[in-house]
Amino acid sequence: MSKEAKQEHPLPKLAVVIMAAGKGTRLKSRRPKVLHEVGGKPLLSHVIGTAARLAENSDIYAIIGHEAERVRAAMASTGVQFIEQKEQRGTGHAIQCAREAIAGYEHILVLSGDVPLITADTLQHLMTLHLAEGAAMTILTATPEDPAGYGRVIRRSPDRSDVDAIVEQKALKGEQHSIREINSGIYAFKVAPLLKYLDKLSNDNSHREFYLTDMAAHLHTGGEKVAALKAEEAVEVLGANTIAELVALDANLRMATARRLMAGGVTIFRPETCVIDAEVEVEPDTIIEPFVQLLGKTRIGAECRIRSYSVIENCTLGADVVVLQSCVLTESVVSDSARIGPFARIRPGSEIGQEAHVGNFVETKKAKLGKGAKANHLTYIGDAEVGAGSNIGAGVITCNYDGVHKHLTRIGQKVFVGSDSTLVAPIEIGDGAYIGAGSCITRDVPSGALAVGRSRQVVKEGWAVARHAAMEKMKSTS
Ligand code: UD1
Ligand code: CA
């Protein structure tokens, strides 16, 4: 939400109650519904995040039930308060379980844990309308392409702003089947009338559940005002009841993220092929090629180029970084103007310095490469420090593991490690040292020294000629 919007319409202290206790039977999954992910994070995390953005002084409650401990553990770090609904007897019953928690507030905002794309702006509009209308209940509605499966909003006449009732899909009768305006499962309530009628809900329906949606008819009949706000973008209120719906929401959310990044000056070629998580940040003038995945809390600086098939998860990249095709980078930091790949694997804890090069089929793990250091081909650098300007030849391997413990390799600045050398850790190579190609280095090498750890070459003049002659002779006599 924009700062201006917040200042124009400050909200009174309110409770946001998120219904998240349901099992999600239609997902046919062992995982609780609200922990299923879209855009790289659980449904419920999206909703909590939006609630937290809406109003800084609001109290957020999550009603949990099915697999409550799992949901509680997954959401513990968000700071929300939990209310348990031990048996899931419907959305109305969920709010009955929150009775004590909400009693002290004048208004509450009820959200559904399985409607993750809702924005703080739309919620702000809902609350503003609710307060302006003096309504007892204000329903967020929408008219999506396909209203099947949703409860429908019954207005006495289309031009009236107030609502008579909400009718669930299964209970629709006759003409009601043609109503396209759906209930989003998101509502603002004035607490006093809500509590007055909450116990009037019955479970006289095909599911034997207490429906919060019935509150609309109860309040209306009781002479209270029931208002509705139609969301501008129906996509914001789509729910996730089946795997197919989850996948569709995921695509929607990722496209929204791609559009947000593009609006900020990032070029994403063929964004529909990219998988970009909701919290990813990219600076302007960076180019992202098709089939790239940017996951978790990845941050990418300006003027980078991320080439196709690279997967970058929870990494921070500086400016002007090039990641060539098919690289996998995880939980690492890459500084300005570094160049990675193609086919490089940057494992957790790597710090690739400014202008450093990590090339073809190179693997790093907990490796710190200094400014301008290069490891261009076929190398493993694990638990190691490589000083600025050092060059690691093709096929060099840090032997960091003795079968029990991991050990460190320290390579100073401007060191030249010849191709196919093995550096048996713990070991230290001083600044400016040279390692002869093919060496197995087991002892520290002082600064400025040359170390060669290989058996001396033997040359036997004419040996091959004699050998060929002997072979020919054997052939002709056999
Ligand atoms: C609900 C609405 C429907 C609306 C739709 C929008 C009811 C009766 N119907 O239907 O009008 O169009 O949402 O998405 O409310 N939950 C609990 N405890 C329970 C039951 C559900 O916490 O006992 C939670 C679920 O975890 C979920 C939310 O409430 O996050 C909605 O429940 P769900 O069963 O998905 O309702 P819908 O059938 O989608
Ligand atoms: Ca639902």
Short mmCIF file of C-alpha atoms and ligand atoms in Angstrom, two decimals:
data_model
loop_
_atom_site.label_atom_id
_atom_site.label_comp_id
_atom_site.label_asym_id
_atom_site.label_seq_id
_atom_site.Cartn_x
_atom_site.Cartn_y
_atom_site.Cartn_z
CA MET A 1 0.00 0.00 0.00
CA SER A 2 1.26 3.48 -0.76
CA LYS A 3 2.26 5.72 2.12
CA GLU A 4 -0.21 8.38 0.88
CA ALA A 5 -3.14 5.97 1.06
CA LYS A 6 -2.20 5.13 4.62
CA GLN A 7 -2.05 8.78 5.66
CA GLU A 8 -5.35 9.70 3.95
CA HIS A 9 -7.40 7.00 5.66
CA PRO A 10 -5.80 5.95 8.92
CA LEU A 11 -7.55 2.80 10.17
CA PRO A 12 -8.72 2.48 13.77
CA LYS A 13 -7.02 -0.25 15.80
CA LEU A 14 -8.46 -3.41 14.42
CA ALA A 15 -8.12 -7.14 14.66
CA VAL A 16 -7.40 -9.11 11.53
CA VAL A 17 -8.66 -12.66 11.88
CA ILE A 18 -7.38 -15.17 9.36
CA MET A 19 -9.36 -18.40 9.01
CA ALA A 20 -6.78 -21.13 8.49
CA ALA A 21 -8.04 -24.19 10.33
CA GLY A 22 -9.51 -26.13 7.42
CA LYS A 23 -8.11 -29.39 6.15
CA GLY A 24 -8.32 -28.64 2.45
CA THR A 25 -9.96 -31.93 1.58
CA ARG A 26 -10.11 -31.06 -2.12
CA LEU A 27 -6.30 -30.83 -2.32
CA LYS A 28 -6.03 -34.55 -1.52
CA SER A 29 -2.80 -33.76 0.31
CA ARG A 30 -1.30 -34.66 3.67
CA ARG A 31 0.04 -31.17 4.04
CA PRO A 32 -2.41 -28.66 5.61
CA LYS A 33 -3.90 -26.44 2.93
CA VAL A 34 -2.56 -23.12 4.22
CA LEU A 35 1.01 -24.48 4.13
CA HIS A 36 0.78 -25.25 0.41
CA GLU A 37 2.95 -22.81 -1.48
CA VAL A 38 2.34 -20.32 -4.24
CA GLY A 39 5.03 -17.95 -5.44
CA GLY A 40 7.54 -19.82 -3.29
CA LYS A 41 5.91 -19.37 0.12
CA PRO A 42 2.95 -20.80 2.03
CA LEU A 43 -0.55 -19.45 1.35
CA LEU A 44 -0.84 -18.32 4.96
CA SER A 45 2.46 -16.39 4.83
CA HIS A 46 1.08 -14.32 1.98
CA VAL A 47 -2.07 -13.49 3.88
CA ILE A 48 -0.20 -12.67 7.11
CA GLY A 49 2.25 -10.49 5.17
CA THR A 50 -0.61 -8.54 3.57
CA ALA A 51 -2.41 -8.16 6.91
CA ALA A 52 0.78 -6.82 8.46
CA ARG A 53 1.22 -4.30 5.64
CA LEU A 54 -2.36 -3.09 5.98
CA ALA A 55 -2.06 -1.45 9.36
CA GLU A 56 0.95 -1.36 11.61
CA ASN A 57 -1.15 -1.18 14.77
CA SER A 58 -3.46 -4.08 13.98
CA ASP A 59 -3.45 -7.35 15.90
CA ILE A 60 -3.32 -10.41 13.69
CA TYR A 61 -4.93 -13.69 14.75
CA ALA A 62 -4.76 -16.95 12.82
CA ILE A 63 -7.43 -19.54 13.51
CA ILE A 64 -5.74 -22.90 13.22
CA GLY A 65 -7.02 -26.44 13.68
CA HIS A 66 -6.14 -29.14 11.20
CA GLU A 67 -2.45 -30.01 11.87
CA ALA A 68 -2.38 -26.99 14.16
CA GLU A 69 1.10 -27.67 15.51
CA ARG A 70 2.58 -27.83 12.06
CA VAL A 71 0.94 -24.58 11.03
CA ARG A 72 1.93 -22.92 14.32
CA ALA A 73 5.56 -23.97 13.89
CA ALA A 74 5.70 -22.79 10.28
CA MET A 75 4.24 -19.38 11.19
CA ALA A 76 5.91 -18.89 14.60
CA SER A 77 8.35 -16.28 13.31
CA THR A 78 5.57 -14.03 11.97
CA GLY A 79 4.49 -12.98 15.46
CA VAL A 80 0.77 -13.61 14.84
CA GLN A 81 -1.43 -14.85 17.66
CA PHE A 82 -3.06 -18.23 17.30
CA ILE A 83 -6.60 -19.30 18.14
CA GLU A 84 -7.41 -23.00 18.08
CA GLN A 85 -10.52 -24.39 16.45
CA LYS A 86 -10.21 -27.97 17.61
CA GLU A 87 -12.96 -29.37 15.38
CA GLN A 88 -13.45 -27.75 12.01
CA ARG A 89 -17.18 -27.20 11.89
CA GLY A 90 -17.25 -24.41 9.34
CA THR A 91 -16.19 -20.80 8.83
CA GLY A 92 -18.92 -19.55 11.18
CA HIS A 93 -17.72 -21.92 13.86
CA ALA A 94 -14.16 -20.67 13.29
CA ILE A 95 -15.24 -17.13 14.17
CA GLN A 96 -17.23 -18.46 17.16
CA CYS A 97 -13.93 -19.86 18.43
CA ALA A 98 -12.42 -16.37 18.15
CA ARG A 99 -15.20 -14.78 20.21
CA GLU A 100 -13.06 -13.87 23.22
CA ALA A 101 -10.18 -12.58 21.15
CA ILE A 102 -12.33 -10.20 19.10
CA ALA A 103 -14.58 -8.96 21.92
CA GLY A 104 -12.36 -5.99 22.72
CA TYR A 105 -12.33 -4.46 19.24
CA GLU A 106 -14.89 -2.29 17.51
CA HIS A 107 -14.23 -3.75 14.06
CA ILE A 108 -12.55 -6.84 12.68
CA LEU A 109 -11.36 -7.80 9.26
CA VAL A 110 -11.82 -11.49 8.42
CA LEU A 111 -9.49 -13.02 5.82
CA SER A 112 -9.29 -16.53 4.38
CA GLY A 113 -5.99 -18.34 4.64
CA ASP A 114 -6.53 -19.79 1.17
CA VAL A 115 -7.04 -16.47 -0.67
CA PRO A 116 -3.40 -15.37 -1.00
CA LEU A 117 -3.35 -12.74 -3.76
CA ILE A 118 -5.41 -10.15 -1.91
CA THR A 119 -3.63 -6.79 -1.71
CA ALA A 120 -3.40 -4.36 1.18
CA ASP A 121 -4.84 -1.64 -1.10
CA THR A 122 -8.06 -3.59 -1.67
CA LEU A 123 -8.36 -4.36 2.04
CA GLN A 124 -7.86 -0.69 2.79
CA HIS A 125 -10.71 0.17 0.39
CA LEU A 126 -12.91 -2.45 2.04
CA MET A 127 -12.30 -1.04 5.52
CA THR A 128 -12.79 2.54 4.32
CA LEU A 129 -16.14 1.68 2.71
CA HIS A 130 -17.18 -0.36 5.76
CA LEU A 131 -16.53 2.57 8.09
CA ALA A 132 -18.07 5.16 5.76
CA GLU A 133 -21.26 3.11 5.32
CA GLY A 134 -21.57 2.35 9.02
CA ALA A 135 -22.16 -1.26 7.96
CA ALA A 136 -22.35 -4.22 10.31
CA MET A 137 -20.78 -6.42 7.63
CA THR A 138 -19.02 -5.46 4.41
CA ILE A 139 -18.31 -8.25 1.96
CA LEU A 140 -15.52 -8.17 -0.58
CA THR A 141 -16.99 -9.53 -3.81
CA ALA A 142 -15.81 -10.04 -7.39
CA THR A 143 -17.06 -11.22 -10.75
CA PRO A 144 -14.50 -13.72 -12.02
CA GLU A 145 -14.76 -15.43 -15.44
CA ASP A 146 -15.88 -18.64 -13.80
CA PRO A 147 -17.87 -18.26 -10.56
CA ALA A 148 -18.29 -22.03 -10.09
CA GLY A 149 -17.64 -23.26 -6.57
CA TYR A 150 -17.97 -19.89 -4.84
CA GLY A 151 -20.79 -18.53 -2.71
CA ARG A 152 -22.92 -15.95 -4.58
CA VAL A 153 -23.96 -12.54 -3.42
CA ILE A 154 -27.70 -11.86 -3.43
CA ARG A 155 -28.62 -8.21 -3.86
CA ARG A 156 -32.26 -7.26 -3.88
CA SER A 157 -31.65 -5.31 -7.09
CA PRO A 158 -28.44 -4.87 -9.04
CA ASP A 159 -28.33 -1.12 -8.43
CA ARG A 160 -28.53 -1.48 -4.64
CA SER A 161 -25.32 -1.40 -2.70
CA ASP A 162 -26.61 -3.50 0.17
CA VAL A 163 -26.75 -7.26 0.31
CA ASP A 164 -29.55 -9.58 1.41
CA ALA A 165 -27.67 -12.83 1.69
CA ILE A 166 -24.83 -15.04 0.50
CA VAL A 167 -25.84 -18.39 -0.96
CA GLU A 168 -23.32 -21.21 -1.23
CA GLN A 169 -22.88 -22.87 -4.64
CA LYS A 170 -24.61 -26.06 -3.55
CA ALA A 171 -27.67 -24.22 -2.25
CA LEU A 172 -28.25 -22.06 -5.34
CA LYS A 173 -31.83 -22.20 -6.59
CA GLY A 174 -33.33 -21.34 -10.01
CA GLU A 175 -32.39 -17.85 -11.14
CA GLN A 176 -29.61 -17.66 -8.54
CA HIS A 177 -27.51 -19.93 -10.76
CA SER A 178 -27.00 -17.02 -13.13
CA ILE A 179 -25.51 -14.72 -10.48
CA ARG A 180 -21.85 -14.08 -11.29
CA GLU A 181 -20.93 -11.94 -8.30
CA ILE A 182 -19.08 -14.14 -5.83
CA ASN A 183 -18.22 -13.90 -2.15
CA SER A 184 -14.44 -13.68 -1.71
CA GLY A 185 -14.48 -15.04 1.85
CA ILE A 186 -13.10 -11.67 3.03
CA TYR A 187 -15.25 -9.43 5.22
CA ALA A 188 -15.20 -6.47 7.58
CA PHE A 189 -17.48 -6.75 10.61
CA LYS A 190 -18.61 -4.39 13.32
CA VAL A 191 -17.98 -6.57 16.37
CA ALA A 192 -21.12 -5.82 18.44
CA PRO A 193 -23.71 -6.98 15.87
CA LEU A 194 -21.46 -9.86 14.83
CA LEU A 195 -21.38 -11.16 18.40
CA LYS A 196 -25.11 -10.56 18.78
CA TYR A 197 -25.94 -12.88 15.88
CA LEU A 198 -22.99 -15.27 15.95
CA ASP A 199 -24.83 -17.93 17.93
CA LYS A 200 -27.82 -17.76 15.58
CA LEU A 201 -25.83 -19.55 12.88
CA SER A 202 -27.10 -23.04 12.23
CA ASN A 203 -25.59 -26.04 10.47
CA ASP A 204 -28.76 -26.77 8.56
CA ASN A 205 -27.04 -27.29 5.20
CA SER A 206 -25.62 -30.07 3.03
CA HIS A 207 -22.22 -29.99 4.78
CA ARG A 208 -23.61 -29.78 8.33
CA GLU A 209 -21.29 -26.82 8.87
CA PHE A 210 -21.78 -23.43 10.48
CA TYR A 211 -21.33 -20.95 7.62
CA LEU A 212 -20.03 -17.46 8.32
CA THR A 213 -21.71 -16.51 5.05
CA ASP A 214 -25.13 -16.94 6.72
CA MET A 215 -24.24 -13.92 8.83
CA ALA A 216 -25.22 -11.69 5.90
CA ALA A 217 -28.86 -12.84 5.99
CA HIS A 218 -29.02 -12.75 9.82
CA LEU A 219 -27.71 -9.19 9.98
CA HIS A 220 -29.86 -8.04 7.10
CA THR A 221 -32.99 -9.54 8.66
CA GLY A 222 -32.06 -7.94 11.97
CA GLY A 223 -32.10 -4.53 10.31
CA GLU A 224 -28.33 -4.11 10.15
CA LYS A 225 -26.59 -2.81 7.07
CA VAL A 226 -24.71 -5.38 4.96
CA ALA A 227 -22.58 -3.67 2.33
CA ALA A 228 -20.38 -5.03 -0.43
CA LEU A 229 -17.33 -3.85 -2.30
CA LYS A 230 -16.51 -5.39 -5.64
CA ALA A 231 -12.77 -5.95 -6.10
CA GLU A 232 -11.44 -4.34 -9.28
CA GLU A 233 -9.28 -7.35 -10.08
CA ALA A 234 -11.12 -10.64 -9.64
CA VAL A 235 -7.78 -12.44 -9.64
CA GLU A 236 -7.02 -10.97 -6.20
CA VAL A 237 -9.77 -12.97 -4.56
CA LEU A 238 -9.30 -16.34 -6.23
CA GLY A 239 -9.13 -19.16 -3.74
CA ALA A 240 -6.99 -22.27 -3.79
CA ASN A 241 -9.15 -25.32 -3.16
CA THR A 242 -7.55 -27.77 -5.61
CA ILE A 243 -4.02 -28.37 -6.88
CA ALA A 244 -5.04 -26.99 -10.27
CA GLU A 245 -6.25 -23.78 -8.61
CA LEU A 246 -3.02 -23.55 -6.59
CA VAL A 247 -0.92 -23.88 -9.74
CA ALA A 248 -3.03 -21.23 -11.48
CA LEU A 249 -2.55 -18.88 -8.51
CA ASP A 250 1.17 -19.58 -8.57
CA ALA A 251 1.37 -18.59 -12.24
CA ASN A 252 -0.66 -15.45 -11.52
CA LEU A 253 1.52 -14.45 -8.62
CA ARG A 254 4.78 -15.03 -10.48
CA MET A 255 3.51 -13.04 -13.42
CA ALA A 256 2.60 -10.25 -11.03
CA THR A 257 6.13 -10.39 -9.59
CA ALA A 258 7.63 -10.31 -13.09
CA ARG A 259 5.43 -7.32 -13.94
CA ARG A 260 6.51 -5.55 -10.74
CA LEU A 261 10.18 -6.06 -11.65
CA MET A 262 9.65 -5.00 -15.26
CA ALA A 263 7.84 -1.85 -14.07
CA GLY A 264 11.01 -1.14 -12.08
CA GLY A 265 13.23 -1.28 -15.17
CA VAL A 266 14.20 -4.96 -15.32
CA THR A 267 13.99 -6.73 -18.68
CA ILE A 268 12.57 -10.24 -18.44
CA PHE A 269 12.45 -12.01 -21.77
CA ARG A 270 9.57 -14.49 -21.96
CA PRO A 271 8.52 -13.94 -18.33
CA GLU A 272 6.01 -16.79 -18.55
CA THR A 273 8.96 -19.22 -18.64
CA CYS A 274 10.67 -17.78 -15.56
CA VAL A 275 9.99 -18.79 -11.96
CA ILE A 276 10.42 -15.73 -9.76
CA ASP A 277 9.45 -15.84 -6.09
CA ALA A 278 7.39 -13.04 -4.58
CA GLU A 279 10.17 -11.51 -2.45
CA VAL A 280 12.86 -11.32 -5.12
CA GLU A 281 14.30 -7.85 -5.77
CA VAL A 282 16.14 -6.83 -8.94
CA GLU A 283 17.64 -3.42 -9.77
CA PRO A 284 16.99 -1.64 -13.08
CA ASP A 285 18.77 -2.48 -16.35
CA THR A 286 19.29 -6.09 -15.44
CA ILE A 287 18.34 -8.58 -18.12
CA ILE A 288 16.82 -11.94 -17.29
CA GLU A 289 16.71 -14.47 -20.08
CA PRO A 290 14.04 -17.17 -20.57
CA PHE A 291 13.80 -20.14 -18.20
CA VAL A 292 15.58 -18.50 -15.29
CA GLN A 293 14.53 -19.22 -11.69
CA LEU A 294 15.04 -16.56 -9.02
CA LEU A 295 14.00 -17.97 -5.66
CA GLY A 296 13.63 -17.05 -2.01
CA LYS A 297 15.03 -13.71 -0.93
CA THR A 298 17.37 -13.30 -3.89
CA ARG A 299 18.63 -9.75 -4.52
CA ILE A 300 20.18 -8.81 -7.86
CA GLY A 301 21.89 -5.49 -8.56
CA ALA A 302 21.70 -3.27 -11.62
CA GLU A 303 22.97 -4.04 -15.12
CA CYS A 304 23.41 -7.75 -14.57
CA ARG A 305 22.64 -10.41 -17.12
CA ILE A 306 21.22 -13.73 -15.98
CA ARG A 307 21.34 -16.17 -18.85
CA SER A 308 18.95 -19.03 -19.50
CA TYR A 309 18.48 -22.07 -17.25
CA SER A 310 20.23 -20.56 -14.25
CA VAL A 311 18.67 -21.12 -10.82
CA ILE A 312 19.53 -18.58 -8.13
CA GLU A 313 18.20 -19.12 -4.61
CA ASN A 314 18.63 -16.83 -1.61
CA CYS A 315 21.65 -15.08 -3.13
CA THR A 316 22.79 -11.49 -3.25
CA LEU A 317 24.38 -10.36 -6.51
CA GLY A 318 26.01 -6.95 -6.93
CA ALA A 319 25.86 -4.81 -10.07
CA ASP A 320 27.12 -5.76 -13.53
CA VAL A 321 27.32 -9.46 -12.70
CA VAL A 322 27.04 -11.95 -15.55
CA VAL A 323 25.67 -15.40 -14.80
CA LEU A 324 26.07 -17.48 -17.93
CA GLN A 325 23.81 -20.38 -18.88
CA SER A 326 22.83 -23.24 -16.58
CA CYS A 327 24.37 -22.13 -13.28
CA VAL A 328 23.04 -23.06 -9.85
CA LEU A 329 23.72 -20.49 -7.12
CA THR A 330 22.52 -21.02 -3.54
CA GLU A 331 22.83 -18.88 -0.40
CA SER A 332 25.88 -17.02 -1.63
CA VAL A 333 27.10 -13.52 -2.35
CA VAL A 334 28.49 -12.40 -5.71
CA SER A 335 30.14 -8.97 -5.91
CA ASP A 336 30.06 -6.37 -8.68
CA SER A 337 31.23 -7.30 -12.17
CA ALA A 338 31.90 -10.94 -11.35
CA ARG A 339 31.30 -13.53 -14.04
CA ILE A 340 29.87 -16.96 -13.32
CA GLY A 341 29.48 -20.02 -15.55
CA PRO A 342 28.33 -21.49 -17.78
CA PHE A 343 27.56 -24.63 -15.77
CA ALA A 344 28.96 -23.36 -12.47
CA ARG A 345 27.65 -24.47 -9.08
CA ILE A 346 27.94 -21.92 -6.29
CA ARG A 347 27.01 -23.70 -3.08
CA PRO A 348 26.05 -22.11 0.25
CA GLY A 349 28.47 -19.78 1.95
CA SER A 350 30.38 -18.79 -1.16
CA GLU A 351 31.53 -15.20 -1.53
CA ILE A 352 32.63 -14.40 -5.05
CA GLY A 353 34.65 -11.17 -5.14
CA GLN A 354 34.47 -8.22 -7.43
CA GLU A 355 35.47 -9.03 -11.02
CA ALA A 356 36.19 -12.61 -10.07
CA HIS A 357 35.54 -15.35 -12.61
CA VAL A 358 34.08 -18.73 -11.78
CA GLY A 359 33.90 -20.66 -15.00
CA ASN A 360 32.81 -23.86 -16.68
CA PHE A 361 32.01 -26.80 -14.42
CA VAL A 362 33.45 -25.13 -11.33
CA GLU A 363 31.97 -25.92 -7.91
CA THR A 364 32.47 -23.70 -4.88
CA LYS A 365 31.31 -24.22 -1.29
CA LYS A 366 32.06 -21.88 1.62
CA ALA A 367 34.69 -20.40 -0.63
CA LYS A 368 35.77 -16.78 -0.57
CA LEU A 369 37.28 -15.55 -3.81
CA GLY A 370 39.03 -12.18 -3.68
CA LYS A 371 38.85 -9.40 -6.20
CA GLY A 372 39.70 -10.55 -9.71
CA ALA A 373 40.45 -14.14 -8.65
CA LYS A 374 39.83 -16.69 -11.38
CA ALA A 375 38.84 -20.33 -11.43
CA ASN A 376 37.81 -20.84 -14.98
CA HIS A 377 37.55 -24.56 -15.57
CA LEU A 378 36.65 -27.84 -13.85
CA THR A 379 37.56 -27.00 -10.28
CA TYR A 380 36.30 -27.73 -6.76
CA ILE A 381 36.95 -25.03 -4.19
CA GLY A 382 35.48 -25.90 -0.80
CA ASP A 383 36.17 -24.39 2.64
CA ALA A 384 38.74 -22.13 1.04
CA GLU A 385 39.94 -18.57 0.71
CA VAL A 386 41.46 -17.45 -2.55
CA GLY A 387 43.19 -14.06 -2.41
CA ALA A 388 42.76 -11.24 -4.89
CA GLY A 389 44.20 -11.78 -8.35
CA SER A 390 44.98 -15.47 -7.85
CA ASN A 391 44.51 -17.91 -10.67
CA ILE A 392 43.28 -21.41 -10.06
CA GLY A 393 44.12 -23.65 -13.02
CA ALA A 394 41.85 -26.17 -14.69
CA GLY A 395 41.08 -29.25 -12.64
CA VAL A 396 42.44 -27.96 -9.32
CA ILE A 397 40.84 -29.54 -6.28
CA THR A 398 40.86 -28.49 -2.65
CA CYS A 399 40.84 -31.74 -0.67
CA ASN A 400 38.85 -30.35 2.24
CA TYR A 401 37.56 -33.56 3.78
CA ASP A 402 39.58 -36.25 5.54
CA GLY A 403 36.60 -38.55 5.97
CA VAL A 404 35.75 -37.12 9.37
CA HIS A 405 36.44 -33.38 9.44
CA LYS A 406 36.46 -30.48 6.99
CA HIS A 407 39.66 -28.42 6.76
CA LEU A 408 40.52 -25.00 5.39
CA THR A 409 42.63 -24.08 2.39
CA ARG A 410 44.12 -20.58 2.44
CA ILE A 411 45.49 -19.25 -0.82
CA GLY A 412 47.07 -15.79 -0.70
CA GLN A 413 47.00 -13.03 -3.30
CA LYS A 414 48.30 -13.40 -6.85
CA VAL A 415 48.98 -17.08 -6.39
CA PHE A 416 49.18 -19.29 -9.48
CA VAL A 417 47.94 -22.82 -8.91
CA GLY A 418 48.87 -24.98 -11.90
CA SER A 419 46.28 -27.18 -13.54
CA ASP A 420 45.25 -30.48 -12.03
CA SER A 421 46.82 -29.79 -8.65
CA THR A 422 45.34 -31.12 -5.45
CA LEU A 423 45.66 -29.02 -2.31
CA VAL A 424 45.32 -31.24 0.76
CA ALA A 425 43.81 -29.17 3.58
CA PRO A 426 44.53 -27.81 6.10
CA ILE A 427 47.02 -25.91 4.01
CA GLU A 428 48.24 -22.40 3.32
CA ILE A 429 49.75 -21.03 0.12
CA GLY A 430 51.52 -17.68 0.60
CA ASP A 431 51.09 -14.58 -1.57
CA GLY A 432 52.59 -14.75 -5.04
CA ALA A 433 53.53 -18.45 -4.80
CA TYR A 434 53.48 -20.80 -7.76
CA ILE A 435 52.27 -24.38 -7.73
CA GLY A 436 53.51 -26.55 -10.57
CA ALA A 437 50.80 -28.24 -12.62
CA GLY A 438 49.79 -31.71 -11.47
CA SER A 439 51.11 -31.21 -7.95
CA CYS A 440 49.74 -32.85 -4.85
CA ILE A 441 50.43 -30.21 -2.21
CA THR A 442 50.46 -31.48 1.37
CA ARG A 443 52.69 -28.90 3.09
CA ASP A 444 52.31 -25.10 3.37
CA VAL A 445 53.95 -23.08 0.62
CA PRO A 446 55.60 -19.81 1.67
CA SER A 447 55.07 -16.51 -0.17
CA GLY A 448 56.94 -16.15 -3.40
CA ALA A 449 57.96 -19.84 -3.54
CA LEU A 450 57.48 -22.46 -6.21
CA ALA A 451 56.12 -25.80 -5.06
CA VAL A 452 56.13 -28.84 -7.25
CA GLY A 453 54.70 -32.00 -5.77
CA ARG A 454 54.87 -34.60 -8.50
CA SER A 455 57.28 -37.32 -9.53
CA ARG A 456 60.06 -36.22 -11.85
CA GLN A 457 59.54 -36.85 -15.54
CA VAL A 458 61.70 -39.56 -17.15
CA VAL A 459 62.50 -39.46 -20.90
CA LYS A 460 63.93 -42.55 -22.59
CA GLU A 461 65.26 -41.58 -26.03
CA GLY A 462 64.26 -43.99 -28.85
CA TRP A 463 62.27 -46.24 -26.51
CA ALA A 464 59.05 -46.08 -28.56
CA VAL A 465 60.81 -46.70 -31.87
CA ALA A 466 62.46 -49.82 -30.44
CA ARG A 467 59.16 -50.97 -29.00
CA HIS A 468 57.36 -50.64 -32.36
CA ALA A 469 60.12 -52.56 -34.11
CA ALA A 470 59.89 -55.38 -31.54
CA MET A 471 56.11 -55.58 -31.99
CA GLU A 472 56.39 -55.76 -35.79
CA LYS A 473 58.93 -58.55 -35.48
CA MET A 474 56.64 -60.54 -33.16
CA LYS A 475 53.74 -60.12 -35.64
CA SER A 476 55.78 -61.40 -38.64
CA THR A 477 57.14 -64.47 -36.82
CA SER A 478 53.76 -65.59 -35.36
C1 UD1 B 1 -15.83 -20.04 1.41
C2 UD1 B 1 -17.21 -19.34 1.49
C3 UD1 B 1 -17.68 -19.05 0.07
C4 UD1 B 1 -16.68 -18.21 -0.64
C5 UD1 B 1 -15.29 -18.87 -0.61
C6 UD1 B 1 -14.26 -17.91 -1.15
C7 UD1 B 1 -18.25 -20.28 3.49
C8 UD1 B 1 -19.30 -21.17 4.00
N1 UD1 B 1 -18.14 -20.20 2.17
O1 UD1 B 1 -16.06 -21.27 0.75
O2 UD1 B 1 -18.92 -18.34 0.12
O3 UD1 B 1 -17.10 -18.00 -1.99
O4 UD1 B 1 -14.92 -19.21 0.73
O5 UD1 B 1 -12.98 -18.50 -1.25
O6 UD1 B 1 -17.57 -19.62 4.27
N2 UD1 B 1 -11.81 -22.71 7.70
C9 UD1 B 1 -11.61 -22.76 9.07
N3 UD1 B 1 -12.39 -23.55 9.84
C10 UD1 B 1 -13.39 -24.31 9.33
C11 UD1 B 1 -13.61 -24.25 7.92
C12 UD1 B 1 -12.82 -23.44 7.14
O7 UD1 B 1 -10.71 -22.07 9.58
O8 UD1 B 1 -14.05 -24.99 10.09
C13 UD1 B 1 -10.94 -21.87 6.87
C14 UD1 B 1 -10.22 -22.66 5.79
O9 UD1 B 1 -8.96 -23.10 6.26
C15 UD1 B 1 -10.09 -21.63 4.67
C16 UD1 B 1 -11.27 -20.70 4.88
O10 UD1 B 1 -11.73 -20.92 6.20
O11 UD1 B 1 -8.88 -20.91 4.77
C17 UD1 B 1 -12.40 -20.96 3.87
O12 UD1 B 1 -12.83 -22.32 4.01
P1 UD1 B 1 -13.16 -23.22 2.75
O13 UD1 B 1 -13.58 -24.54 3.25
O14 UD1 B 1 -12.06 -23.16 1.79
O15 UD1 B 1 -14.43 -22.45 2.18
P2 UD1 B 1 -14.96 -22.44 0.68
O16 UD1 B 1 -15.71 -23.70 0.42
O17 UD1 B 1 -13.89 -22.07 -0.25
CA CA B 2 -11.69 -21.89 -0.07
#
